[in-house]
Coordinates of C-alpha atoms in Angstrom, one line a residue:
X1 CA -40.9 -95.9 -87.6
X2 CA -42.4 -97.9 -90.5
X3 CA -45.1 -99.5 -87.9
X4 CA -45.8 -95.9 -86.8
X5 CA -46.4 -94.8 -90.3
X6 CA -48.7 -97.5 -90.8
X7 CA -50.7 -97.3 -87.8
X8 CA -51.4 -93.6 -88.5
X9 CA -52.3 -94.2 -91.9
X10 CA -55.1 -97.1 -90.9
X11 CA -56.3 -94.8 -87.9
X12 CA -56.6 -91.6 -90.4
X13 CA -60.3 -90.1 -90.1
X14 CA -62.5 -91.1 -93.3
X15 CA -63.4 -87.8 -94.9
X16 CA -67.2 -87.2 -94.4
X17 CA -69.1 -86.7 -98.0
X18 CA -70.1 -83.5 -99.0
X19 CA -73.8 -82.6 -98.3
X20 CA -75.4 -82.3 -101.7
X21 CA -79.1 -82.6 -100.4
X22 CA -81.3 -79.9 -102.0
X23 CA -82.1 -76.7 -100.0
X24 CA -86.2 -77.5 -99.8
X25 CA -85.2 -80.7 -98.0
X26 CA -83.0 -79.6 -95.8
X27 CA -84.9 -76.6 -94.8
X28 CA -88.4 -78.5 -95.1
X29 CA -89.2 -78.9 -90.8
X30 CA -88.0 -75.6 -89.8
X31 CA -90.5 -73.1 -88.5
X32 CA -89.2 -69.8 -90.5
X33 CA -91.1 -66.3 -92.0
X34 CA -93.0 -68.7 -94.1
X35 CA -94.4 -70.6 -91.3
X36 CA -95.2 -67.5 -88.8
X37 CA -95.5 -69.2 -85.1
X38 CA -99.1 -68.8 -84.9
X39 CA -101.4 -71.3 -83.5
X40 CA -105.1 -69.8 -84.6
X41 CA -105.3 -72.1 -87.5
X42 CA -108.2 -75.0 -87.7
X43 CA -106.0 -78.4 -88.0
X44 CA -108.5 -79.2 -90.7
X45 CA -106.1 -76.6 -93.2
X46 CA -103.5 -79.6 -92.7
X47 CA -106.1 -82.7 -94.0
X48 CA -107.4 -80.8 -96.5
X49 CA -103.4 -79.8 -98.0
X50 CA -102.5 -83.6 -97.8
X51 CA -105.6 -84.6 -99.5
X52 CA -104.7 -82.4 -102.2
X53 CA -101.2 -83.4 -102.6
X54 CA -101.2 -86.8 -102.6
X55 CA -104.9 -87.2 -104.8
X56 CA -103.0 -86.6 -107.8
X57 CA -100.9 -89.3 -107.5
X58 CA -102.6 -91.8 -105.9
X59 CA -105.3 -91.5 -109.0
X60 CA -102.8 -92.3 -111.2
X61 CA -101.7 -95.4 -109.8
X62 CA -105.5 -96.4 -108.8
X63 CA -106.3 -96.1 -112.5
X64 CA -103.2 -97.8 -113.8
X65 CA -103.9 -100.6 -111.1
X66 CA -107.6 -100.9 -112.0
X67 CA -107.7 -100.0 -115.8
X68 CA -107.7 -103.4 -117.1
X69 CA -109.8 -104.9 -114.3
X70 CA -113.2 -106.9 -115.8
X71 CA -115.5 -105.3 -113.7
X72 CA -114.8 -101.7 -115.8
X73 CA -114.8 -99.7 -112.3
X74 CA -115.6 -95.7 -112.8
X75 CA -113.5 -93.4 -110.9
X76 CA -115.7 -91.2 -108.9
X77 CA -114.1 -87.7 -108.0
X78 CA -116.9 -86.7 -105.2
X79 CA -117.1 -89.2 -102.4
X80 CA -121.0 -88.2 -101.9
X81 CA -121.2 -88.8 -106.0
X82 CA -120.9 -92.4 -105.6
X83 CA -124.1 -94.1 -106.5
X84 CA -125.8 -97.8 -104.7
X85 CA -124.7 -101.0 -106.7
X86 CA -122.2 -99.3 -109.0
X87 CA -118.9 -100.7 -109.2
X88 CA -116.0 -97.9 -108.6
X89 CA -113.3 -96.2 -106.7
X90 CA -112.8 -93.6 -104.5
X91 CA -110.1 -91.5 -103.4
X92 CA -110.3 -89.8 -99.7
X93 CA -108.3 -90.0 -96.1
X94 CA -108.6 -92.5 -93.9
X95 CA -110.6 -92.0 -90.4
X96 CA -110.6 -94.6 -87.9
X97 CA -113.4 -94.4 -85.4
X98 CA -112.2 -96.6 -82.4
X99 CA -114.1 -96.7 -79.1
X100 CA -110.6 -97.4 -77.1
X101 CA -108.7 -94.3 -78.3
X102 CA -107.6 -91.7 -76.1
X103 CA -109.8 -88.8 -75.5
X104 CA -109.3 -85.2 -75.0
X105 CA -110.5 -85.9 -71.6
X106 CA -107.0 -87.5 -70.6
X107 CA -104.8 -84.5 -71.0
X108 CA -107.6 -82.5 -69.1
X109 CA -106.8 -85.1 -66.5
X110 CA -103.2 -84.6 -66.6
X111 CA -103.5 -80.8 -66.0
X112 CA -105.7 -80.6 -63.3
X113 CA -103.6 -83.5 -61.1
X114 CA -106.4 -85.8 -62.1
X115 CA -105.3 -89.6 -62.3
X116 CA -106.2 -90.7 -65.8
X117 CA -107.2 -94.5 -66.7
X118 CA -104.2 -96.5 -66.9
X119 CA -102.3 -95.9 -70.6
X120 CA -103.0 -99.1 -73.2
X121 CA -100.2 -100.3 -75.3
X122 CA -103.0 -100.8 -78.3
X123 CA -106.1 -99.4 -79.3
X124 CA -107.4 -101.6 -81.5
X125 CA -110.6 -103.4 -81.0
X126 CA -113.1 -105.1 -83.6
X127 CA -115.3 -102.7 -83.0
X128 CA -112.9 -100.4 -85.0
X129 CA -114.9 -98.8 -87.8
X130 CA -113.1 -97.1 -91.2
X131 CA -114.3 -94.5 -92.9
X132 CA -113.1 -92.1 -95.6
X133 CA -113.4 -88.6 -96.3
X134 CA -112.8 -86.0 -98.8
X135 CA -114.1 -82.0 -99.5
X136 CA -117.5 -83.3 -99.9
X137 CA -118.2 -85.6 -97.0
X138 CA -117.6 -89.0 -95.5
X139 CA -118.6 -92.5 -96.5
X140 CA -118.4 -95.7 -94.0
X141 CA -115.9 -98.3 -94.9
X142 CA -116.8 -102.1 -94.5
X143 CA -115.8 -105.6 -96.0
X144 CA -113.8 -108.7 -94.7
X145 CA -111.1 -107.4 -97.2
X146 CA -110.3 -104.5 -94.7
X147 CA -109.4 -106.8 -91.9
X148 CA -106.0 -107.6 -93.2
X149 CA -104.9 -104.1 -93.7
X150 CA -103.0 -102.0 -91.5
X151 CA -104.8 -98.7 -92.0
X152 CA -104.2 -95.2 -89.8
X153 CA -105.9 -91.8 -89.2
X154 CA -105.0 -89.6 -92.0
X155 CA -103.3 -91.8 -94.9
X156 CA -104.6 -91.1 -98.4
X157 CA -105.9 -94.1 -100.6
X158 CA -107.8 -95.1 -103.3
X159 CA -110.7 -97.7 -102.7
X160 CA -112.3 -100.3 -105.2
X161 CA -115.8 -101.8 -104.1
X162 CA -119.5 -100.4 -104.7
X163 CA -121.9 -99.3 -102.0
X164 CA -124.4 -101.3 -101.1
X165 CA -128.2 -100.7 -100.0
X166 CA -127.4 -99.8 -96.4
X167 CA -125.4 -96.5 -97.5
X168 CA -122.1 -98.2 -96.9
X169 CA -118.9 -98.7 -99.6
X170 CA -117.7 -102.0 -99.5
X171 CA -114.1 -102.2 -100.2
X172 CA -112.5 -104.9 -102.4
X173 CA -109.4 -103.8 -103.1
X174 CA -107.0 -100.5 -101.6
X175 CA -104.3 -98.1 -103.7
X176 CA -101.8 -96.3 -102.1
X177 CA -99.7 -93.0 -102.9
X178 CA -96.4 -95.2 -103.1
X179 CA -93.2 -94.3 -102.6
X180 CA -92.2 -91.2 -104.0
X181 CA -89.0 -90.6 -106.2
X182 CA -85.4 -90.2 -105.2
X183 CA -84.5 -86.3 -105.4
X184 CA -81.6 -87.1 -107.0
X185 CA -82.8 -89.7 -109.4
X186 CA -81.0 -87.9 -112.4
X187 CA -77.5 -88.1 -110.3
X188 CA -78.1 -91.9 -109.8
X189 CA -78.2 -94.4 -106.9
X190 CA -76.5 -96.0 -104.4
X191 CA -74.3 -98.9 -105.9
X192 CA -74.4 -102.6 -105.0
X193 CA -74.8 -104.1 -101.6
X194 CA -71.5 -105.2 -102.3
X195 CA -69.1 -104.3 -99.4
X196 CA -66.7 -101.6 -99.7
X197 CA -64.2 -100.7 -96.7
X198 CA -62.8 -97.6 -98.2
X199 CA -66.4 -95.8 -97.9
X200 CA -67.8 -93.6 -95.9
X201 CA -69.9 -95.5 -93.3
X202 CA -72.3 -93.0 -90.6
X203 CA -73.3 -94.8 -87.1
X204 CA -77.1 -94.2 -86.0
X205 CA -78.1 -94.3 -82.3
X206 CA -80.7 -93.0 -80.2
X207 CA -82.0 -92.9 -76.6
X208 CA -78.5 -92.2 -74.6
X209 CA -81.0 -91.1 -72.1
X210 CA -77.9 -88.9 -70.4
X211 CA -79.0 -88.8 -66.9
X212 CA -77.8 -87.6 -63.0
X213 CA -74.2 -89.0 -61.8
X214 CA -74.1 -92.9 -61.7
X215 CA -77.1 -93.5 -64.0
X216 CA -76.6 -96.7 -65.9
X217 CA -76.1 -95.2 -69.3
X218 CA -73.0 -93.6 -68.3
X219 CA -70.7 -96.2 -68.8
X220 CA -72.2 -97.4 -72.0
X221 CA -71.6 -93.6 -73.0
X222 CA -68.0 -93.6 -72.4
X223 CA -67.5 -96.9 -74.0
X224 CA -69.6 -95.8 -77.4
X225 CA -67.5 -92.4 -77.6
X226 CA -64.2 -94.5 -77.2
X227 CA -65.2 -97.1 -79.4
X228 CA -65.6 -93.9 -81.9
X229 CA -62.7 -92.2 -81.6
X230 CA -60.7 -95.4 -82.2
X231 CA -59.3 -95.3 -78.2
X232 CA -60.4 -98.8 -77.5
X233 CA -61.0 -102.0 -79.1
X234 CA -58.5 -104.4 -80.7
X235 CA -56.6 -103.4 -84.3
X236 CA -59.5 -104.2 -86.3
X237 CA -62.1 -102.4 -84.2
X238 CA -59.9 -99.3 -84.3
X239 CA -59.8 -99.8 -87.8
X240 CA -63.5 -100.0 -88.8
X241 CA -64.0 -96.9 -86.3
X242 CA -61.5 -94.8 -88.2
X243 CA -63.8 -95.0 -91.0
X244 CA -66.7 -93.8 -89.3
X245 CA -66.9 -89.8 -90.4
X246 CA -70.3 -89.2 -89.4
X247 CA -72.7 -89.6 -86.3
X248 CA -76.4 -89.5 -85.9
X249 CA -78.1 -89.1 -82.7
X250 CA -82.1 -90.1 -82.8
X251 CA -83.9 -88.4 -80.0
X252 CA -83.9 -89.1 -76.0
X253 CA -80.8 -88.0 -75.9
X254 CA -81.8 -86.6 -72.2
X255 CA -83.0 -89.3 -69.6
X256 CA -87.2 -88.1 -69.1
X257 CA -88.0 -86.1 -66.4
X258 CA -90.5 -87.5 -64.0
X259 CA -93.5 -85.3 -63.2
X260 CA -95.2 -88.1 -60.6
X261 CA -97.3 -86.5 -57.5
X262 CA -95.2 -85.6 -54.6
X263 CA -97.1 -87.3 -52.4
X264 CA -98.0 -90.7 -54.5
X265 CA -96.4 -92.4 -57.7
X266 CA -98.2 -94.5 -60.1
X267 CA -96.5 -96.9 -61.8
X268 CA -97.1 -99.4 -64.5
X269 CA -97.0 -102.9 -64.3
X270 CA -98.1 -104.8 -67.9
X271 CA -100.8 -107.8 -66.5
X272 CA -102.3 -108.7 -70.1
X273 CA -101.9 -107.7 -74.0
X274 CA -102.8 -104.1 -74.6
X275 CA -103.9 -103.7 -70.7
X276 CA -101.9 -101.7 -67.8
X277 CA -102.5 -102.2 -64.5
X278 CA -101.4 -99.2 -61.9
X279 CA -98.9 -100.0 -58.8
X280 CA -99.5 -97.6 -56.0
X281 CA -96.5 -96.3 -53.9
X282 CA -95.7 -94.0 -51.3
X283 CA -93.0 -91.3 -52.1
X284 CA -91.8 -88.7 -49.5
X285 CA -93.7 -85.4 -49.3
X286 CA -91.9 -82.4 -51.2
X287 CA -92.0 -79.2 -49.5
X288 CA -94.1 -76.9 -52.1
X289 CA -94.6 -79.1 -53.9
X290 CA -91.1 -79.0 -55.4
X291 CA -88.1 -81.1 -54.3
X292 CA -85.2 -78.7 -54.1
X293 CA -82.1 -80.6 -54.4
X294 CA -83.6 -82.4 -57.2
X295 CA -81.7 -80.7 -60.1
X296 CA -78.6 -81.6 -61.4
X297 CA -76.3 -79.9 -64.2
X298 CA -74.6 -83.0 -65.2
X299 CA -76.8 -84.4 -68.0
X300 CA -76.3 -80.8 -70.2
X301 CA -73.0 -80.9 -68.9
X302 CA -71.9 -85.1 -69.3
X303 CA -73.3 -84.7 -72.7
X304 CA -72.0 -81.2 -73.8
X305 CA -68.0 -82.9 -72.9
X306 CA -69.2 -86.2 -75.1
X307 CA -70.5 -84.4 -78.1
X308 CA -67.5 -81.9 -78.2
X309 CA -65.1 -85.2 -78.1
X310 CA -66.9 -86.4 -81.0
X311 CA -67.4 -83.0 -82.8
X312 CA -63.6 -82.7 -83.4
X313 CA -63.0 -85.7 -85.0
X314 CA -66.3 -86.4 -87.1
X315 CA -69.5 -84.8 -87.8
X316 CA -72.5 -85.3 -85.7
X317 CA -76.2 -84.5 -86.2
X318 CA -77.9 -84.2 -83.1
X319 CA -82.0 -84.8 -83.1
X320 CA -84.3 -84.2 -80.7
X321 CA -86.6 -86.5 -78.8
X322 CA -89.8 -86.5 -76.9
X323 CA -87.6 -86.7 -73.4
X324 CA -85.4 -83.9 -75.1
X325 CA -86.1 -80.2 -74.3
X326 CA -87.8 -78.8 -77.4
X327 CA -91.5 -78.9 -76.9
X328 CA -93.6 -81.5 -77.7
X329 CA -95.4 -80.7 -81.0
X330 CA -93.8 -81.8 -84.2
X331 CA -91.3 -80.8 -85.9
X332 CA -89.8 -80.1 -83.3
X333 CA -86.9 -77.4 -83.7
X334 CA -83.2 -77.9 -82.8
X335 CA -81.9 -77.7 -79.5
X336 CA -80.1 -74.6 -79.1
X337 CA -76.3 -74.9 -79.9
X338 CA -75.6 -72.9 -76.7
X339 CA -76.9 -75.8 -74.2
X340 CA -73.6 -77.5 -75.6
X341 CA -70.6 -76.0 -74.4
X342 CA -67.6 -76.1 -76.8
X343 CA -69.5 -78.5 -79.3
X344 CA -71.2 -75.2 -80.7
X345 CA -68.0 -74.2 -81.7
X346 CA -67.7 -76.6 -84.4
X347 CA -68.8 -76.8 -87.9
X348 CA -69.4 -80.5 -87.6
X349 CA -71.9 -79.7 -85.1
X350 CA -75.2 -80.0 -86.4
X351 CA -78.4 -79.4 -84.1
X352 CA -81.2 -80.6 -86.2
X353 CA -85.5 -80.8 -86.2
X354 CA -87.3 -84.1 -85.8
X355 CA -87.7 -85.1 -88.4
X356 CA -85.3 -83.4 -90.4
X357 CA -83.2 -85.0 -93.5
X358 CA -79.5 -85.3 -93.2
X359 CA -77.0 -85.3 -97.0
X360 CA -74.2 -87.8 -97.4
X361 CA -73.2 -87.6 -101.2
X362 CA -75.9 -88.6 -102.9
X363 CA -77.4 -90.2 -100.1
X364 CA -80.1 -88.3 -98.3
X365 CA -81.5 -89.6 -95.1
X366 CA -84.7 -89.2 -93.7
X367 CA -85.7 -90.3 -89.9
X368 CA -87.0 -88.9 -86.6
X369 CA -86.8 -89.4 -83.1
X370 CA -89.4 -92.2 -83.4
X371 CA -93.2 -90.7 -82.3
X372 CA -94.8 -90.9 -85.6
X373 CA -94.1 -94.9 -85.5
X374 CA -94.8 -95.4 -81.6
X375 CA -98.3 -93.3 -81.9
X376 CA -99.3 -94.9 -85.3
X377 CA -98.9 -98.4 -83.5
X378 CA -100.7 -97.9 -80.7
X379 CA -103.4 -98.1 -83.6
X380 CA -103.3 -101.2 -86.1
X381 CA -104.2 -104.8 -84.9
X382 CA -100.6 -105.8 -86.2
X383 CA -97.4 -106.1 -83.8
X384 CA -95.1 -105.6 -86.6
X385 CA -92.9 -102.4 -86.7
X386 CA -91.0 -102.7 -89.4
X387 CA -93.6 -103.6 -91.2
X388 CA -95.4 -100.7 -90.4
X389 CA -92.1 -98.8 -91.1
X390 CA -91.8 -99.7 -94.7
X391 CA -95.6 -99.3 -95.3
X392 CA -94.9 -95.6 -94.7
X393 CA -92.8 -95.2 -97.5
X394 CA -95.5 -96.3 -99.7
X395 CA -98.3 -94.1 -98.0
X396 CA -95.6 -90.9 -98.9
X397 CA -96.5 -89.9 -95.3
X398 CA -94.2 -90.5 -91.8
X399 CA -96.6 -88.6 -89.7
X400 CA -100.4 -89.7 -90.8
X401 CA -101.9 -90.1 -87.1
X402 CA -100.9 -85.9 -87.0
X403 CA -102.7 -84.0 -85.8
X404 CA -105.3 -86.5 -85.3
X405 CA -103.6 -88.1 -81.9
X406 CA -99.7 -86.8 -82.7
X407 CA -99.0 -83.3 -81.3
X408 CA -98.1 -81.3 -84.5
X409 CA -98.0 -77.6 -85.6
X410 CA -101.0 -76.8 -87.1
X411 CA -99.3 -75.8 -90.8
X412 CA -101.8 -74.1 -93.0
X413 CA -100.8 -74.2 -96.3
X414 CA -98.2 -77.2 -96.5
X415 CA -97.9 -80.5 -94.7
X416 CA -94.4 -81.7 -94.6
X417 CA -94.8 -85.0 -93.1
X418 CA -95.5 -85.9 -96.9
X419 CA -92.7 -88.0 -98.3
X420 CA -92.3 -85.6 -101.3
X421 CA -89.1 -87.6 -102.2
X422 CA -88.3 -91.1 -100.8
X423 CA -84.9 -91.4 -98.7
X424 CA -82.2 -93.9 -99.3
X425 CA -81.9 -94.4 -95.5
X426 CA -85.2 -94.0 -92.9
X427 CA -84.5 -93.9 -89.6
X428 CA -86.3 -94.0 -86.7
X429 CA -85.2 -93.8 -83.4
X430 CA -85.9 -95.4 -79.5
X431 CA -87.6 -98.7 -81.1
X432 CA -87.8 -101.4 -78.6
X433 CA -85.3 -103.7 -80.9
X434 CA -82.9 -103.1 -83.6
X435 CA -84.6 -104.2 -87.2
X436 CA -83.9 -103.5 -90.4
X437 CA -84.9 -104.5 -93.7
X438 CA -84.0 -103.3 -97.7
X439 CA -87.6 -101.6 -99.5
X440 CA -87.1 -101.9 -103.3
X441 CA -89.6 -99.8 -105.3
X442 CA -90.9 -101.2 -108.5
X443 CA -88.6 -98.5 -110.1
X444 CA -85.6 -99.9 -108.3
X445 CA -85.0 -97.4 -105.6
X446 CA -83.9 -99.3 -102.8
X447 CA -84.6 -97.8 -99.2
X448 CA -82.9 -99.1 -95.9
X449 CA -85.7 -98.7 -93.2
X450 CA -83.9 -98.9 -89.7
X451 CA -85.4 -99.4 -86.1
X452 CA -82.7 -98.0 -83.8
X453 CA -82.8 -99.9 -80.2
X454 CA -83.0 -97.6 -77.4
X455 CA -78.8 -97.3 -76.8
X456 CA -79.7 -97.2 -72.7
X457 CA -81.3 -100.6 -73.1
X458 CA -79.4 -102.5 -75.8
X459 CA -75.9 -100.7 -76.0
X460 CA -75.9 -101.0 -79.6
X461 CA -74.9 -98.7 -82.4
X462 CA -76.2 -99.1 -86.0
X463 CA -73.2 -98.4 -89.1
X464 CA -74.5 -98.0 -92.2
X465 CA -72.2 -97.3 -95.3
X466 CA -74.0 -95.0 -97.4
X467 CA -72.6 -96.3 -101.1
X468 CA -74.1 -100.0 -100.6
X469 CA -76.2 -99.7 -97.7
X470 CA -74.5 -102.4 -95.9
X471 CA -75.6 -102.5 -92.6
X472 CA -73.6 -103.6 -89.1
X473 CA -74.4 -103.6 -85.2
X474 CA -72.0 -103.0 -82.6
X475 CA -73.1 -103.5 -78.8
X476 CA -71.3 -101.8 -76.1
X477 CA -69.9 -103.8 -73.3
X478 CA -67.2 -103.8 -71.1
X479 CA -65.3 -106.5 -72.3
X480 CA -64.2 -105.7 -75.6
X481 CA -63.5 -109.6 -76.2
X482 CA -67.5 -109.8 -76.4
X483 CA -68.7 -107.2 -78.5
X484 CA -70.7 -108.2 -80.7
X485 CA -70.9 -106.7 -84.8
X486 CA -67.8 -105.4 -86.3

């Protein structure tokens, strides 16, 4: 009986921490009565309220960065103010005129039938020019200095340089926003990296891609909500699982539909960097256009049984992706709870926007389903993701390239893709690899950035213990004498 006792006692559920994360957070990418669903306004509302939000700031820091530099440089509040040979700065947002960037001309494509040129994994070109605007008008953007920058449509910055006889401003040096502060700052932070067992620790993972009967991922599936509920594994996986009290799902969690022609399919094959070549095939002709017996109830249904499994034992956030049914434009709003079978019953059942900020004690948690990061890519001359990752913390901004080439609502008096407080944990979901890395601020705040693999590829599942911000990976196979992590 003793050795019963103590095997219930290890395999007891850690108690998830209480969501202290403030109301305006929480509530921040819901479209409500202050947000009235109404597409009429100009996207240019949304440029104009980042500009404002984030000039403040990013003065500040240009003029505590530049203050003591030899050269004296003059702030000059009106981009068209600035005068030929005089050494300044400027603040404004970043526009990024680049010839191989995808025109409006593409989606026209799409909806008429119309096979568009093949998709390019980057866009960007030495041909690329910068320029930056503000309420008064736009200047061009030049120097060698720029080349070693990762800049995107729609970030806020501070330039030093002078402009030179030909009209343009000839950067020397760049300011950002940087990171903004922790909401709870008063309340303290997270403690040392050092490892504590007895804490809460939350598992991230994203792109289940929950498809018809027999699709690969089903397996994996079974395996990751076993390996949660502590019915597999050896002792010590059962163990670390009982200590798991909260679950994060980052986007896809529905395999993509495929919308190819009935009569031909295009496929891509990758021949060279940045270029796609199409693969022509033959499908079989659907009558109308439609193929009838094509629909299948078992992804809702496969992954309304998982999430009610999981529901009962632990809490789980549930965040939609672009291959999720929620519309395309960002934020996009929560599934609806009634899709899920028994799961809506549950309080531990949250359906949540993308992005959207999760609480966990003290630690608040910011992430998305991983568009923001794939579009703003597709952009800079750099292959490095988290890099790019951690650069948005310090442009206070996840979603710059909105509404420039990211679907987004077109808010009119707010923009809340602004970083208005900086997370302890960033997420962001169906990344070709898992990465991670710790951001400390020059204040101290520490950020964990996370790239979650896409779980129908890699099998893995990301722990993260919410005190230290210790980090694990756990990969789902078969043989439990092979996983790999815990």
């Amino acid at each position: 009986m003793s050795g019963t006792a103590e095997t219930q006692t290890l395999l007891t559920r850690a108690d998830a921490l209480a969501n202290t994360l403030p109301l305006e957070l929480a509530n921040s990418f819901l479209l409500g009565a202050n947000d009235p669903n109404s597409y009429k306004h100009q996207y240019a509302n949304l440029y104009f309220v980042r500009l404002a939000k984030l000039r403040k700031v990013t003065i500040e820091r240009a003029n505590q960065q530049w203050m003591s530099h030899p050269g004296n440089p003059t702030f000059i509040p009106r981009l068209l103010g600035v005068v030929k040979g005089k050494f300044c700065w400027v603040v404004g947002t970043v526009y990024k005129e680049m010839p191989l960037k995808d025109n409006v001309l593409n989606d026209l494509a799409k909806e008429h039938g119309i096979a568009p040129p093949p998709p390019r994994i980057k866009f960007h070109s030495d041909d690329d020019q910068v320029f930056l605007e503000d309420e008064s008008g736009r200047i061009v953007v030049v120097g060698e200095f720029l080349k070693g920058l990762n800049l995107v449509t729609g970030i806020v910055v501070a330039f030093l340089g002078m402009e030179k006889a030909s009209g343009d401003f000839e950067a020397m040096d760049i300011c950002y926003p940087g990171a903004a502060p922790y909401a709870n700052a008063a309340n303290g932070e997270p403690k040392s990296m050092e490892v504590d067992t007895s804490d809460e620790w939350i598992a991230f993972v994203s792109g289940l891609n929950v498809g018809p009967p027999s699709a690969p991922s089903d397996l994996r599936i079974n395996l990751l909500v076993e390996y949660l509920l502590g019915e597999t594994g050896d002792e010590g996986d059962q163990r670390h699982a009982s200590r798991i009290s909260r679950l994060v799902i980052a986007g896809d969690s529905f395999a993509p539909i495929s919308y190819d022609d009935p009569d031909t399919a295009v496929d891509a094959k990758m021949t060279v960097p940045g270029e796609i070549a199409p693969v022509t095939t033959k499908r079989a002709a659907k009558k109308y256009r439609y193929e009838s017996g094509s629909f299948s109830a078992h992804p809702t249904q496969s992954l309304s049984g998982h999430l009610t499994e999981l529901s009962r034992s632990m809490v789980v956030h549930l965040v939609p992706g672009a291959s999720d049914p929620s519309g395309i434009t960002l934020p996009q709003q929560p599934l609806p709870r009634a899709m899920f079978g028994e799961a809506k019953n549950y309080e531990s059942f949250h359906v949540e926007t993308n992005p959207c900020w999760i609480g966990a004690g003290i630690c608040h948690i910011l992430g998305n389903g991983g568009q923001p990061l794939d579009d703003a890519f597709r952009y800079i001359k750099s292959t490095d993701r988290l890099g790019l990752a951690c650069e948005m913390l310090k442009w206070r901004h996840m979603a710059p390239s909105a509404p420039d080439t990211l679907w987004c609502y077109p808010f009119f008096s707010a923009d809340p893709f602004i970083m208005a407080n900086t997370p302890h944990i960033y997420f962001i979901g169906n990344q070709p690899r898992f990465e991670t890395t710790i951001v400390e601020q020059e204040n101290g705040q520490k950020t964990r950035v996370l790239l979650l693999p896409k779980f129908i590829d890699s099998g893995e599942v990301i722990l993260v213990n919410p005190a230290t911000l210790e980090v694990k990976s756990v990969q789902m196979n078969s043989d439990w004498d092979d996983m790999d992590g815990l």
